[in-house]
């Protein structure tokens, strides 16, 4: 497929990894963010736009072969902020893709779409066994993102792959992340697979590395072509020395959304003063 991949949120953490990794896998990248990307690389196209501006997004998607939608508020916030950037914004991205004839959209969903889902008694948790169970307004927006994606597949025939990303950090920073970490290299590999998979239709997959302690099933992601290479276990000894062995009875380790399910993540604590 010719035409660049439009990466929204290109100035953010994951956007920056994708700008580095996708060209190595043969993708030309068109970058979009509401703030300018400061370290422009050769071959990149750049747009500064707000994803909630539908007209700007129609222009931005023109001629693109796919959209990788990473832009938005990447954690809990107030309802007005989340619903605008993450729900209205995702609608504009999908609607712009449809109007511009872009056949595929990869959406940055999150484990927090299913955050209150308990850890199974053994075995791995499949996506189909984790229906919407958001832990925050942020999680509600990710549920809505998946629902919008499903609508645009069934009604308009797009291919939409939703990545329920775990913890995408340069390296794991907590013992929970020994299970949920998604490494920078594996992030690129997962997005590349979501872009290349033949006719995925509507697909929802976990986004984690091949962590020894992971309890989210990667069968569906691997069926798309994802080949995870990293394992958070190499950081286990150092993290456990500082934080202690994970207590699986603690909600931080016993629920998909971890600490987001705790009382301190109530949106009231995110109201601006
Ligand atoms: N990093 C993680 O661990 C993780 C986990 C689960 C899901 N996700 C999702 O992945 C995506 C990327 O995460 P990240 O860690 O790179 O986040 P980030 O906060 O580093 O980057 C988000 C980018 O989106 C841009 N943005 C925000 N609102 C915008 C708007 N209205 N229009 C255009 N651009 C806008 C910001 O300027 C920022 O550059 C997010 O949707 C996030 O919810 C991330």
Coordinates of N, CA and C in Angstrom, one line a residue, residues 171-179 213 232 235-248 250 252-253 259:
X171 N 11.7 1.0 30.4 CA 11.9 -0.2 31.2 C 10.9 -0.3 32.3
X172 N 10.6 -1.5 32.8 CA 9.6 -1.5 33.9 C 10.1 -0.8 35.1
X173 N 9.1 -0.1 35.8 CA 9.5 0.7 37.0 C 8.8 0.2 38.2
X174 N 8.0 -0.8 38.1 CA 7.3 -1.3 39.3 C 7.2 -2.9 39.2
X175 N 6.8 -3.5 40.3 CA 6.7 -5.0 40.1 C 5.5 -5.4 39.3
X176 N 4.4 -4.5 39.3 CA 3.3 -4.8 38.4 C 3.8 -4.9 37.0
X177 N 4.6 -4.0 36.6 CA 5.1 -3.9 35.3 C 6.0 -5.1 34.8
X178 N 6.4 -5.9 35.8 CA 7.0 -7.2 35.4 C 6.0 -8.0 34.6
X179 N 4.8 -7.8 34.8 CA 3.7 -8.5 34.1 C 3.3 -7.7 32.9
X213 N 6.2 -13.1 33.7 CA 5.1 -13.0 34.7 C 3.8 -12.5 34.0
X232 N 10.4 -8.6 30.7 CA 10.6 -7.8 31.8 C 11.4 -8.5 32.9
X235 N 14.6 -7.4 34.7 CA 14.6 -6.3 35.7 C 14.0 -6.8 37.0
X236 N 13.6 -8.0 37.1 CA 12.9 -8.5 38.3 C 13.7 -8.4 39.6
X237 N 14.9 -8.9 39.5 CA 15.7 -8.9 40.8 C 15.8 -7.5 41.4
X238 N 16.2 -6.5 40.5 CA 16.4 -5.2 41.0 C 15.1 -4.6 41.6
X239 N 14.0 -4.8 40.9 CA 12.7 -4.2 41.3 C 12.2 -4.9 42.6
X240 N 12.4 -6.2 42.7 CA 11.9 -6.9 43.9 C 12.8 -6.5 45.1
X241 N 14.0 -6.3 44.9 CA 14.9 -5.8 46.0 C 14.3 -4.5 46.6
X242 N 13.8 -3.6 45.7 CA 13.3 -2.4 46.2 C 11.9 -2.5 46.7
X243 N 11.0 -3.2 46.0 CA 9.6 -3.1 46.3 C 9.1 -4.4 46.9
X244 N 9.8 -5.5 47.0 CA 9.4 -6.7 47.6 C 8.7 -7.6 46.5
X245 N 8.5 -8.9 46.9 CA 7.8 -9.8 46.0 C 6.3 -9.3 45.8
X246 N 5.8 -9.4 44.6 CA 4.4 -9.0 44.4 C 3.4 -9.9 45.2
X247 N 2.5 -9.2 45.8 CA 1.4 -10.0 46.6 C 0.2 -10.1 45.6
X248 N -0.1 -11.2 45.1 CA -1.1 -11.4 44.1 C -2.5 -11.1 44.7
X250 N -3.1 -8.4 46.3 CA -3.2 -7.0 46.3 C -3.9 -6.6 44.9
X252 N -3.4 -4.3 43.0 CA -2.4 -3.8 42.1 C -1.9 -4.9 41.2
X253 N -1.9 -6.1 41.8 CA -1.4 -7.3 41.0 C -2.6 -8.2 40.6
X259 N -3.0 -0.3 39.8 CA -3.3 0.9 40.8 C -4.4 1.8 40.3

